[in-house]
Short mmCIF file of C-alpha atoms and ligand atoms in Angstrom, two decimals:
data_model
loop_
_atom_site.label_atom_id
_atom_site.label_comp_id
_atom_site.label_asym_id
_atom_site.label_seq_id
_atom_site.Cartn_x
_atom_site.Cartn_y
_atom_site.Cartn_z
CA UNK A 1 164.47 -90.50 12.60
CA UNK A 2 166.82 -87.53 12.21
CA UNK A 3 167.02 -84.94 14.44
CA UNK A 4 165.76 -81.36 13.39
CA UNK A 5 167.68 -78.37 13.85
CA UNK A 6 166.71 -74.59 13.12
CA UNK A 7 169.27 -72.26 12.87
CA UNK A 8 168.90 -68.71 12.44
CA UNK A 9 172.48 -66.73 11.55
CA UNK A 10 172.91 -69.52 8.93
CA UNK A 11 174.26 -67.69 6.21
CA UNK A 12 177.30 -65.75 8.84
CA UNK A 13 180.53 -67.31 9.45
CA UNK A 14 179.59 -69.93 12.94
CA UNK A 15 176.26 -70.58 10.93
CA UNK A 16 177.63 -72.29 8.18
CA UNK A 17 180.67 -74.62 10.28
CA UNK A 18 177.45 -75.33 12.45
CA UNK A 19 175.01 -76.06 9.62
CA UNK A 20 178.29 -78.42 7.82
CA UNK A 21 178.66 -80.22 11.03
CA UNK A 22 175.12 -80.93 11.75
CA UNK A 23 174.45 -82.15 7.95
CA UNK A 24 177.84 -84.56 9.00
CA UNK A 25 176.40 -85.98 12.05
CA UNK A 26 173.10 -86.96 9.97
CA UNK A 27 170.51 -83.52 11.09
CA UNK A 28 167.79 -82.20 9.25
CA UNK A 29 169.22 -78.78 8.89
CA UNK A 30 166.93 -75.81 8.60
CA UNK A 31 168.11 -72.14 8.29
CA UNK A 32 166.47 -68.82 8.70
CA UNK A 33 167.95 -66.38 5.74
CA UNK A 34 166.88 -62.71 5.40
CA UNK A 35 165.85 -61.34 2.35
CA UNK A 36 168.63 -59.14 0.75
CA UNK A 37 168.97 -57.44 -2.47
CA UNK A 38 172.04 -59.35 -3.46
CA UNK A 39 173.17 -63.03 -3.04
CA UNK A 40 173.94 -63.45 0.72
CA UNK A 41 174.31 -67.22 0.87
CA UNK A 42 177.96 -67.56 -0.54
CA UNK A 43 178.92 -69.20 2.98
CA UNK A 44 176.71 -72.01 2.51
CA UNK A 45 176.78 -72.50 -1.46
CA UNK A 46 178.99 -75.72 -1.05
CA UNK A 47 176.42 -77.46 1.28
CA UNK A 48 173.20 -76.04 0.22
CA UNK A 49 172.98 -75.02 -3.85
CA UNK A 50 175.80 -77.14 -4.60
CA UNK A 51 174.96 -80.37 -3.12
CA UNK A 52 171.29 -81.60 -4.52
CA UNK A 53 171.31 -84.76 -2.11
CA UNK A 54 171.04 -81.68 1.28
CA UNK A 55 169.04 -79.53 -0.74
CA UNK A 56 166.62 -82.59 -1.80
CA UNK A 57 166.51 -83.97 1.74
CA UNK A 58 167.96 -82.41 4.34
CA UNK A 59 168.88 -78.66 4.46
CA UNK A 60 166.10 -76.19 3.58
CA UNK A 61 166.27 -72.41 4.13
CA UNK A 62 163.45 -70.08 4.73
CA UNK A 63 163.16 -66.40 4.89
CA UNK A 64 162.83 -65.18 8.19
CA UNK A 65 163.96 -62.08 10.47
CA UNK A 66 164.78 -61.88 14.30
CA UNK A 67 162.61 -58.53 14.30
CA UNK A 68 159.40 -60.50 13.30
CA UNK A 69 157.39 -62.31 15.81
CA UNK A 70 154.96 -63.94 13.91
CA UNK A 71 157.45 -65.03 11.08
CA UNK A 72 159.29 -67.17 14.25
CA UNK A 73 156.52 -68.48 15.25
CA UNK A 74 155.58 -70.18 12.55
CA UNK A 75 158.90 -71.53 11.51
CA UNK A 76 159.20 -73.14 15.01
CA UNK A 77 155.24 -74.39 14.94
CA UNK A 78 156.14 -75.66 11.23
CA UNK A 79 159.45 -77.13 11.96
CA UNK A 80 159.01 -78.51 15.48
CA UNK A 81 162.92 -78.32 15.91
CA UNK A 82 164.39 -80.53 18.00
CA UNK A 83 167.61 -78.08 18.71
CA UNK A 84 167.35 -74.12 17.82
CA UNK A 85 170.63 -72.34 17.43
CA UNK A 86 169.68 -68.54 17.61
CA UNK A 87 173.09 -67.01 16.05
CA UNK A 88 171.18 -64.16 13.88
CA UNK A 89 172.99 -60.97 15.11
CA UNK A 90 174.39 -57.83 14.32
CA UNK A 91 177.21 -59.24 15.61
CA UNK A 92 179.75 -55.68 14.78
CA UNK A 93 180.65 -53.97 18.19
CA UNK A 94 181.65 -50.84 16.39
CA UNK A 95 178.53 -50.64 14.18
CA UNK A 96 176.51 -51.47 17.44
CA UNK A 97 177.46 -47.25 18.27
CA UNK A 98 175.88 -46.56 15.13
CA UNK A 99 172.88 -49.02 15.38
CA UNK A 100 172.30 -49.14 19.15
CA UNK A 101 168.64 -49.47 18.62
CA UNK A 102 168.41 -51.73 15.83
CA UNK A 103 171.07 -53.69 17.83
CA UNK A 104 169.15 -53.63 20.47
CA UNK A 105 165.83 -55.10 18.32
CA UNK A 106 167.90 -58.15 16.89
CA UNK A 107 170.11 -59.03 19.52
CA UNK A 108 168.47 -58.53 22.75
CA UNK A 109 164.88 -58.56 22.04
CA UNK A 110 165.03 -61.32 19.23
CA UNK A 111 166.02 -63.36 21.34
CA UNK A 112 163.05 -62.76 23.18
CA UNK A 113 160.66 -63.28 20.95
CA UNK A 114 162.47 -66.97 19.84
CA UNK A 115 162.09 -67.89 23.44
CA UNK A 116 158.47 -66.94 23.35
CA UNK A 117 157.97 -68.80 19.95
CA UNK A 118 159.22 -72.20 21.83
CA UNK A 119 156.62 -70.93 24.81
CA UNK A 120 153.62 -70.17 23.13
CA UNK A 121 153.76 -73.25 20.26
CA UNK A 122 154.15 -75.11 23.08
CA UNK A 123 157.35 -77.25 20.95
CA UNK A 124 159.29 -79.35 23.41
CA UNK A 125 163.07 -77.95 22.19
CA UNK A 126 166.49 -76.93 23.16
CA UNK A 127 168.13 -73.51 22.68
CA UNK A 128 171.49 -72.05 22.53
CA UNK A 129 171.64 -68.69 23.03
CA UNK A 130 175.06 -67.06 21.07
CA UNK A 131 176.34 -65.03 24.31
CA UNK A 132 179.80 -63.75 23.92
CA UNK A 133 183.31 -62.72 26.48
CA UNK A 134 181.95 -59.14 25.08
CA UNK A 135 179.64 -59.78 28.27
CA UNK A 136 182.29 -59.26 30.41
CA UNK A 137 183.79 -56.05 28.92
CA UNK A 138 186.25 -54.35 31.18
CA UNK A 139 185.67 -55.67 34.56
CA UNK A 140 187.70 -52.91 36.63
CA UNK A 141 187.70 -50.44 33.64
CA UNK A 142 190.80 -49.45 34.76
CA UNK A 143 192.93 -52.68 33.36
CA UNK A 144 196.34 -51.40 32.18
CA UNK A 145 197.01 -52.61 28.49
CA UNK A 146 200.18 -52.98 26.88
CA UNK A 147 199.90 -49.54 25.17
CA UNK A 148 200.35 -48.06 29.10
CA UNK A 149 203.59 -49.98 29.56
CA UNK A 150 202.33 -51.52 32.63
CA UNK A 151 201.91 -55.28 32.63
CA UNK A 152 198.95 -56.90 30.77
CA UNK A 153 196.70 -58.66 33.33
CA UNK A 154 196.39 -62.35 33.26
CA UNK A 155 193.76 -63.64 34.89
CA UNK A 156 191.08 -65.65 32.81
CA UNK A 157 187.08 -65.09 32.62
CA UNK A 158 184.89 -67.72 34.01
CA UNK A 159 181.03 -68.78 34.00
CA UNK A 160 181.16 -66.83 37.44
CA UNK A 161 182.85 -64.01 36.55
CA UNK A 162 181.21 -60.37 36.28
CA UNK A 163 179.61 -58.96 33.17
CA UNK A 164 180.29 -55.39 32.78
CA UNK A 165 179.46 -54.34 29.25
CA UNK A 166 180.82 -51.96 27.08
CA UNK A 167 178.94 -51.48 23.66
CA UNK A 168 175.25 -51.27 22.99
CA UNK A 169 175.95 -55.09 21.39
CA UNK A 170 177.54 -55.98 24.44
CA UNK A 171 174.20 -54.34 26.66
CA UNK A 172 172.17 -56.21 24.18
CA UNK A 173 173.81 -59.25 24.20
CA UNK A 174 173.59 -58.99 28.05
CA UNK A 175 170.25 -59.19 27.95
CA UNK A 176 169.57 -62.16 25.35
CA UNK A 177 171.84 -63.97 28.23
CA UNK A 178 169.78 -63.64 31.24
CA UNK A 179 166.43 -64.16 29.46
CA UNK A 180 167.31 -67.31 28.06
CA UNK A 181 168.23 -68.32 32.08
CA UNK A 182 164.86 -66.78 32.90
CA UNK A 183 163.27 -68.66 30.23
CA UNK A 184 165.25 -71.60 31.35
CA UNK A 185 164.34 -70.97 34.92
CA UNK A 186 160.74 -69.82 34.69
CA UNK A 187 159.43 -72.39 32.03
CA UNK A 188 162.01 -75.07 32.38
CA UNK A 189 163.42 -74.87 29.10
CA UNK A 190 166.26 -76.46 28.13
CA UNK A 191 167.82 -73.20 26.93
CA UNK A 192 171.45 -72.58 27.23
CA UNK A 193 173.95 -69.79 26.49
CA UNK A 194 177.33 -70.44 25.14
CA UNK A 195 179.21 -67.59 26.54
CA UNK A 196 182.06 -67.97 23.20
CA UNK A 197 185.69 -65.88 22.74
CA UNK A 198 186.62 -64.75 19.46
CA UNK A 199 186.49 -67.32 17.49
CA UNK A 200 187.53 -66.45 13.35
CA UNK A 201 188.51 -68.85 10.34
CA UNK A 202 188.55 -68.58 6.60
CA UNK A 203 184.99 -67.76 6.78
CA UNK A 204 185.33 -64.46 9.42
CA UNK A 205 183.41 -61.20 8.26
CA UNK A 206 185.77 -59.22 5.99
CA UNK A 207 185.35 -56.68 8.73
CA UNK A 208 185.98 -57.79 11.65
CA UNK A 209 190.11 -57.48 12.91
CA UNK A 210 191.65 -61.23 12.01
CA UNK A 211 190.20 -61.07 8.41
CA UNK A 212 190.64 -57.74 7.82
CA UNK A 213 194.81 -58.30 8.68
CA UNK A 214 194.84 -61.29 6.87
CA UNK A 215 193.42 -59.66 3.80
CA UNK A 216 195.34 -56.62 4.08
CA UNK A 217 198.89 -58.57 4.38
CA UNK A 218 198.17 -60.49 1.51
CA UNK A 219 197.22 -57.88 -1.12
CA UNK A 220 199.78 -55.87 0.45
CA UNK A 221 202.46 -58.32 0.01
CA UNK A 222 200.78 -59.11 -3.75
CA UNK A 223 201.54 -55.28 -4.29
CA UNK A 224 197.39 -54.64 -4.69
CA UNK A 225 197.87 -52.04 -1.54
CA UNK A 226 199.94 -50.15 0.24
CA UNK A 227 199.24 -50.26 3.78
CA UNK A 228 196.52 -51.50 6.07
CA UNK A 229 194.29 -48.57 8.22
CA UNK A 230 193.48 -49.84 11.94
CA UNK A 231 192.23 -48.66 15.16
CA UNK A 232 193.36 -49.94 18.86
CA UNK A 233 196.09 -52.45 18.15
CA UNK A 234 196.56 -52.88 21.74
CA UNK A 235 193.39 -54.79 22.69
CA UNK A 236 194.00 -58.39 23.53
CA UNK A 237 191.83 -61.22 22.10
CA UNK A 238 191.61 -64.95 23.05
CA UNK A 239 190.98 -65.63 19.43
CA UNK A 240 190.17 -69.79 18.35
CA UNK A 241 189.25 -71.93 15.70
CA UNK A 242 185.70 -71.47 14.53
CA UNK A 243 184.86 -75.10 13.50
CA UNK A 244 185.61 -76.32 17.16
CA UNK A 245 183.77 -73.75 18.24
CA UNK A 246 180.57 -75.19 16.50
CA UNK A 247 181.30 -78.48 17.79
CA UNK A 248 181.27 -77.06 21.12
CA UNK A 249 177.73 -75.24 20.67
CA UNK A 250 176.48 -78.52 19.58
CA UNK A 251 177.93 -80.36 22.74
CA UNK A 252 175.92 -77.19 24.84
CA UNK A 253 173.04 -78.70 24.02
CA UNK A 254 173.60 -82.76 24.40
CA UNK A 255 174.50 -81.84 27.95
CA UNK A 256 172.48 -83.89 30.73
CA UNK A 257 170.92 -80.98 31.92
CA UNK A 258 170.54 -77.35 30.63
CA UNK A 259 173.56 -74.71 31.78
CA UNK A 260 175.93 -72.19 30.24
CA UNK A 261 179.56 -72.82 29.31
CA UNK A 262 182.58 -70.46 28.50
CA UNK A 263 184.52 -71.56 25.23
CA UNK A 264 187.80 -70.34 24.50
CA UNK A 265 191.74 -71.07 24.31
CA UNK A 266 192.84 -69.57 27.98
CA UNK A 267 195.14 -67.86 25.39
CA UNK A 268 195.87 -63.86 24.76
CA UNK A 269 197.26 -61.70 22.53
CA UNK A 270 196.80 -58.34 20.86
CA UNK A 271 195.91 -57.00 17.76
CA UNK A 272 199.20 -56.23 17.12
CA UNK A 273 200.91 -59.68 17.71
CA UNK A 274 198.24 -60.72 15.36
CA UNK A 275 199.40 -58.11 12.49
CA UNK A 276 203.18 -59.55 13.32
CA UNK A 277 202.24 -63.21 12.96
CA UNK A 278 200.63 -62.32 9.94
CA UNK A 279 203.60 -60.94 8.32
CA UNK A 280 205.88 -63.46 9.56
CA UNK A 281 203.68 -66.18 7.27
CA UNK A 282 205.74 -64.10 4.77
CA UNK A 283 209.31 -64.38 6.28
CA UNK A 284 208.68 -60.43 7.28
CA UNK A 285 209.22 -58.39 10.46
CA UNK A 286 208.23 -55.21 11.24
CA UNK A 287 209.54 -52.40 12.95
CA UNK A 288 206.78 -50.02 15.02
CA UNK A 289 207.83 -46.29 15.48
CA UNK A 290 205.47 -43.54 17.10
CA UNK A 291 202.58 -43.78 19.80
CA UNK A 292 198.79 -44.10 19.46
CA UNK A 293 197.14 -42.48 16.56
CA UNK A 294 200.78 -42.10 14.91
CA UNK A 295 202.02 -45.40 15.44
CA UNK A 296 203.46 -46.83 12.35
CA UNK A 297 204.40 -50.07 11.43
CA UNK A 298 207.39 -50.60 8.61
CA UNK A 299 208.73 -53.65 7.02
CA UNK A 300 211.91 -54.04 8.64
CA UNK A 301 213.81 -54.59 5.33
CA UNK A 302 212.52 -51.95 3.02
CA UNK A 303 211.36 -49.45 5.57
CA UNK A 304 207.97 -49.40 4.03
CA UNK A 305 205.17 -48.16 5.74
CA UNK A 306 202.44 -50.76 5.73
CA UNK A 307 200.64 -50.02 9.04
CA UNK A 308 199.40 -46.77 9.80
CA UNK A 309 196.51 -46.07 12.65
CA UNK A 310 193.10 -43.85 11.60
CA UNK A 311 191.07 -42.60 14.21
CA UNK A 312 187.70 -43.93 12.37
CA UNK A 313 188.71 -47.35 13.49
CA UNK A 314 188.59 -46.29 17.22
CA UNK A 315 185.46 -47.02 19.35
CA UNK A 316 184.17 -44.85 21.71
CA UNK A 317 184.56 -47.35 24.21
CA UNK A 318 187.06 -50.82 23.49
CA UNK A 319 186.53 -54.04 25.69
CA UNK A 320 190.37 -53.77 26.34
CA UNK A 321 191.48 -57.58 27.52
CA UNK A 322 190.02 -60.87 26.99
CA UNK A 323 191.37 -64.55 27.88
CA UNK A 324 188.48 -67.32 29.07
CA UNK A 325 188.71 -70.33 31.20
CA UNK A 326 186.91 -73.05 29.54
CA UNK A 327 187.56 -75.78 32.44
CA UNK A 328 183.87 -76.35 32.80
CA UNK A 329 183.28 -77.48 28.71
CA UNK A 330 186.15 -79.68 29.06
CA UNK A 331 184.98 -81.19 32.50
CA UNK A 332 181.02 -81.48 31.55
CA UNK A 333 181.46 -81.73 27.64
CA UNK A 334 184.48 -83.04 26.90
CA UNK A 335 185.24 -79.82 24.98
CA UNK A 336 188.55 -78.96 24.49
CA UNK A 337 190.19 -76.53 21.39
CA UNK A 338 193.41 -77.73 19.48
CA UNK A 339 194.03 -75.09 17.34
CA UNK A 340 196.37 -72.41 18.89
CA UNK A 341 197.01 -68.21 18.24
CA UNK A 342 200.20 -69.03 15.33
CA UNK A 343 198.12 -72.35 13.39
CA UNK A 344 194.66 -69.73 13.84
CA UNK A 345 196.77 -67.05 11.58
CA UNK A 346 198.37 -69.69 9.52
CA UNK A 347 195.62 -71.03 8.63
CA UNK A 348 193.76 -67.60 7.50
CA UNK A 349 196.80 -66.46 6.17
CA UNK A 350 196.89 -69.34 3.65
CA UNK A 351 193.56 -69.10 2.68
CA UNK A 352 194.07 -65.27 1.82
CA UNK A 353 197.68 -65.49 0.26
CA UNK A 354 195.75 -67.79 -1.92
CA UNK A 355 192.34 -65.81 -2.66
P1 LIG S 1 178.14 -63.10 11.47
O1 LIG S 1 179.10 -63.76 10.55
O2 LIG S 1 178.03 -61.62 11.49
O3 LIG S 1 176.69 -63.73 11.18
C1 LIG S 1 175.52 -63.15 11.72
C2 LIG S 1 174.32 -63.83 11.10
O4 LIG S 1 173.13 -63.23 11.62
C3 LIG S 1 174.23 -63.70 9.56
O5 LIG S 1 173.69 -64.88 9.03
C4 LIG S 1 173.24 -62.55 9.40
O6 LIG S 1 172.57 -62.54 8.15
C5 LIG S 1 172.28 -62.88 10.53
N1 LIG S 1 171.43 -61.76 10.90
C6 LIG S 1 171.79 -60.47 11.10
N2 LIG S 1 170.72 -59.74 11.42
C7 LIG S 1 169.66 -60.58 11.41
C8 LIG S 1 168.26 -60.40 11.62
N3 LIG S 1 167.74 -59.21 11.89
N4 LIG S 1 167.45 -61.47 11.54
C9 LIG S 1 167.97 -62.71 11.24
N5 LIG S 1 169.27 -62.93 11.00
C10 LIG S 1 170.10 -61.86 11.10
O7 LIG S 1 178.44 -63.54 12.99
P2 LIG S 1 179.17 -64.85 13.53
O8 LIG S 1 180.61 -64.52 13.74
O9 LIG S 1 178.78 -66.00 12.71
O10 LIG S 1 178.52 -64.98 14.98
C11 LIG S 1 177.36 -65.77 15.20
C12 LIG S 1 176.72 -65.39 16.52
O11 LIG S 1 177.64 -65.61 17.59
C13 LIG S 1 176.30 -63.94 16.63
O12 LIG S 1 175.14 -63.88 17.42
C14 LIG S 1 177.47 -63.28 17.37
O13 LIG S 1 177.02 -62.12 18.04
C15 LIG S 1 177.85 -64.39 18.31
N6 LIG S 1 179.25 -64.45 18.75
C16 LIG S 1 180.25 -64.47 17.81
C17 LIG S 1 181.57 -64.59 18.22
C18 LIG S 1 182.70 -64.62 17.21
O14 LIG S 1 183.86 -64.46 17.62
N7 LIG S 1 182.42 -64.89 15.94
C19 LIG S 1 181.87 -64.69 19.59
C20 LIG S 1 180.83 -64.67 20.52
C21 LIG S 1 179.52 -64.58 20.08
P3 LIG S 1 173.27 -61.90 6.82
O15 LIG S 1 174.23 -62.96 6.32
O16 LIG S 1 172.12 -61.66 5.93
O17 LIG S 1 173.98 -60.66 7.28
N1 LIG S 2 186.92 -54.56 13.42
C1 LIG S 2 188.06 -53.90 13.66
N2 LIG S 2 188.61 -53.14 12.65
N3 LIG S 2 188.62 -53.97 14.89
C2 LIG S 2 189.79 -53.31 15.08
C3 LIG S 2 190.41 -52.55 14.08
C4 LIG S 2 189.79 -52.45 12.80
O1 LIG S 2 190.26 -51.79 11.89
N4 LIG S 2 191.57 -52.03 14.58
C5 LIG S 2 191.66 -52.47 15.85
N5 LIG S 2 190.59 -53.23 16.16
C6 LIG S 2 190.33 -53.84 17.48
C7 LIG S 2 188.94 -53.53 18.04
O2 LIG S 2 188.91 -52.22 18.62
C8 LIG S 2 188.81 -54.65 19.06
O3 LIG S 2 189.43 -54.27 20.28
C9 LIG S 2 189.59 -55.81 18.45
O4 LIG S 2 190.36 -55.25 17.37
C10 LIG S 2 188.72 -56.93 17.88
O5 LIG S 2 187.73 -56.36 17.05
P1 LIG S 2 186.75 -57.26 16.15
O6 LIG S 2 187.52 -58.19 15.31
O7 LIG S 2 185.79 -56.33 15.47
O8 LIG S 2 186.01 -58.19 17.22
P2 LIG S 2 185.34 -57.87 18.64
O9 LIG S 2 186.22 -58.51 19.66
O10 LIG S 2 185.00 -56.46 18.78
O11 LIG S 2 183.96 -58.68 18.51
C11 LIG S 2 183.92 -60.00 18.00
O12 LIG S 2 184.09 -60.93 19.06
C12 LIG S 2 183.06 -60.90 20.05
C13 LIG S 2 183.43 -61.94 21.11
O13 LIG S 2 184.32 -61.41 22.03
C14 LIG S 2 182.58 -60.19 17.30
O14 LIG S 2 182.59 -61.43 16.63
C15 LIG S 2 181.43 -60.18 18.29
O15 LIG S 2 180.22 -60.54 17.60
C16 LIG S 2 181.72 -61.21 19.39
O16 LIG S 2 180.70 -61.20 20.34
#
């Protein structure tokens, strides 16, 4: 017999690498999709639509939403999951200041009302709970970043380390954590979180920082635009590989017992680095001139301004440095990423240069 998996977030960038790899290792793959007015499955095309033997056997999405109870409950009473992977979010920090409450609905208390699906059905299940480094936000709130000129810190977030959140999705998120270890504790679930870095690919949100760069540079250097509008360059990011990243949510929940693991790199670097790496994949370098919202960066060549800074980009509040410690995964899961900062933009860069 197969194992059954339900995942909801199917159709967003860690859905998909999770749904491919599941499908690979021989699941029954279900997937929660909302309804939309236009065509929001082009993530999962390849494996689902395009591929009759998943679609016949194996992979079957249903329409479902995180803000309604009884449409979770009787997915999970239907599907009697083995493994749930509850990855639905609004995952954008910055539209979390403009969405706080409907943030607040799908992130925090959908998560709720999965856990209380799995309680009330009575389904014997795992969970993984999509936590995030966002958790910890600025532990001090006083860390210098590079922008100050004083030195970066460098110490690296843990399991144990404190969550100080700094975005309603962060808040939210904050609370989707503990009630899955409340559920976990209370009930005896096996529900887990995987407390995950950045972690981007081909498949990242057009808006989110790596894709948006990556984009940019490339129709930029194809002469489609001029320059590329950004907010704090100076926030540091342990960004990975998003495929390992689903492998590691999948080792989460083969664990012996139920727990929650940090994934990441134990590598930083900021926005900007990111921009330069980008530009590099095109034999360019840049030259920066000006401070915060006037900062500037031009091709060091032609002295063309392709990087210019607009304050709309700016959040009212910026989680300012990130860089995890994932010795736990690789001790109790064997989990350890391969793909490093340069390959990461290498990788996106080529996809891009190409689309
Ligand atoms: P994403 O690309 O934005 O995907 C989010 C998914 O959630 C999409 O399938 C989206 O559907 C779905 N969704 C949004 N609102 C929903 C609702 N009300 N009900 C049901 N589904 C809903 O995000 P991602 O990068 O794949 O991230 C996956 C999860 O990991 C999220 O929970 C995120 O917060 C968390 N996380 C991500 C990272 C990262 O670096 N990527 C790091 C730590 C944690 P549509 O396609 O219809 O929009
Ligand atoms: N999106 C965006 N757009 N971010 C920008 C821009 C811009 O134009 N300019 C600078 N940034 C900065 C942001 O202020 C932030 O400090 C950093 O780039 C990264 O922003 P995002 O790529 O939007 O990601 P995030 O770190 O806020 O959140 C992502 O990672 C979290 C894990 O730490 C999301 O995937 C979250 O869902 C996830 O939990």
């Amino acid at each position: 017999m197969s194992k059954i998996a339900l995942i909801s977030g199917v159709t967003g960038q860690d859905g998909s690498y999770l749904a491919e790899l599941l499908l690979e290792k021989g699941y029954t793959v279900h997937g929660i999709m909302r309804r939309s007015s236009s065509f929001n499955t082009g993530r999962i095309d390849h494996i689902y639509l395009n591929n009759p033997g998943f679609r016949d056997k194996r992979m079957f999405l249903h329409y479902g939403d995180l803000t309604d109870s009884s449409n979770l409950n009787r997915l999970v009473e239907k599907i009697e999951p083995d493994e749930i992977y509850n990855l639905g979010a609004q995952s954008h920090v910055q539209v979390s200041f403009e969405v706080p409450e409907y943030t607040a609905e799908v992130d925090a208390i959908g998560t709720l009302r999965f856990l209380d699906a799995i309680r009330e059905t009575g389904i014997k299940t795992k969970f993984y709970q999509a936590s995030t480094s966002e958790l910890y936000g600025n532990p001090l709130n006083t860390d210098p970043t590079p922008a100050s000129g004083l030195p970066i810190p460098d110490y690296r977030l843990t399991e144990l380390s404190p969550f100080r959140p700094t975005s309603p999705y962060a808040v939210a998120k904050l609370y989707a954590y503990w009630i899955t270890v409340n559920y976990r504790e209370a009930y005896k679930l096996f529900a887990c979180n995987g407390i995950l870095f950045n972690h981007e690919s081909p498949r990242r949100g057009e808006t989110f920082v790596t894709r948006k760069i990556t984009i940019g540079v490339s129709r930029i250097m194809a002469g489609k635009q001029d320059r590329l509008l950004l907010g704090n360059i100076y926030s540091a990011r342990d960004w990975g590989f998003t495929p390992e990243y689903a492998d590691g949510m999948w080792r989460v929940l083969q664990a012996g017992k139920p727990d929650d693991y940090v994934l990441a790199t134990g590598e930083t670097h900021t926005v900007r680095e990111f921009i330069e790496e980008a530009f590099a994949q095109y034999g360019e370098t840049l030259t920066w001139e000006g401070k915060g919202i006037k900062e500037t960066g031009k091709l060091s060549g032609s002295k063309k301004t392709v990087i210019a800074m607009d304050p709309k980009y700016y959040r009212p509040t910026d989680v300012k440095y990130l860089c995890g410690d994932a010795t736990k995964a690789l001790k109790e899961l064997n989990w350890a990423p391969t793909v490093r900062f340069k390959e990461l933009v290498k990788i996106m860069m080529e996809h891009d240069r190409d689309l």
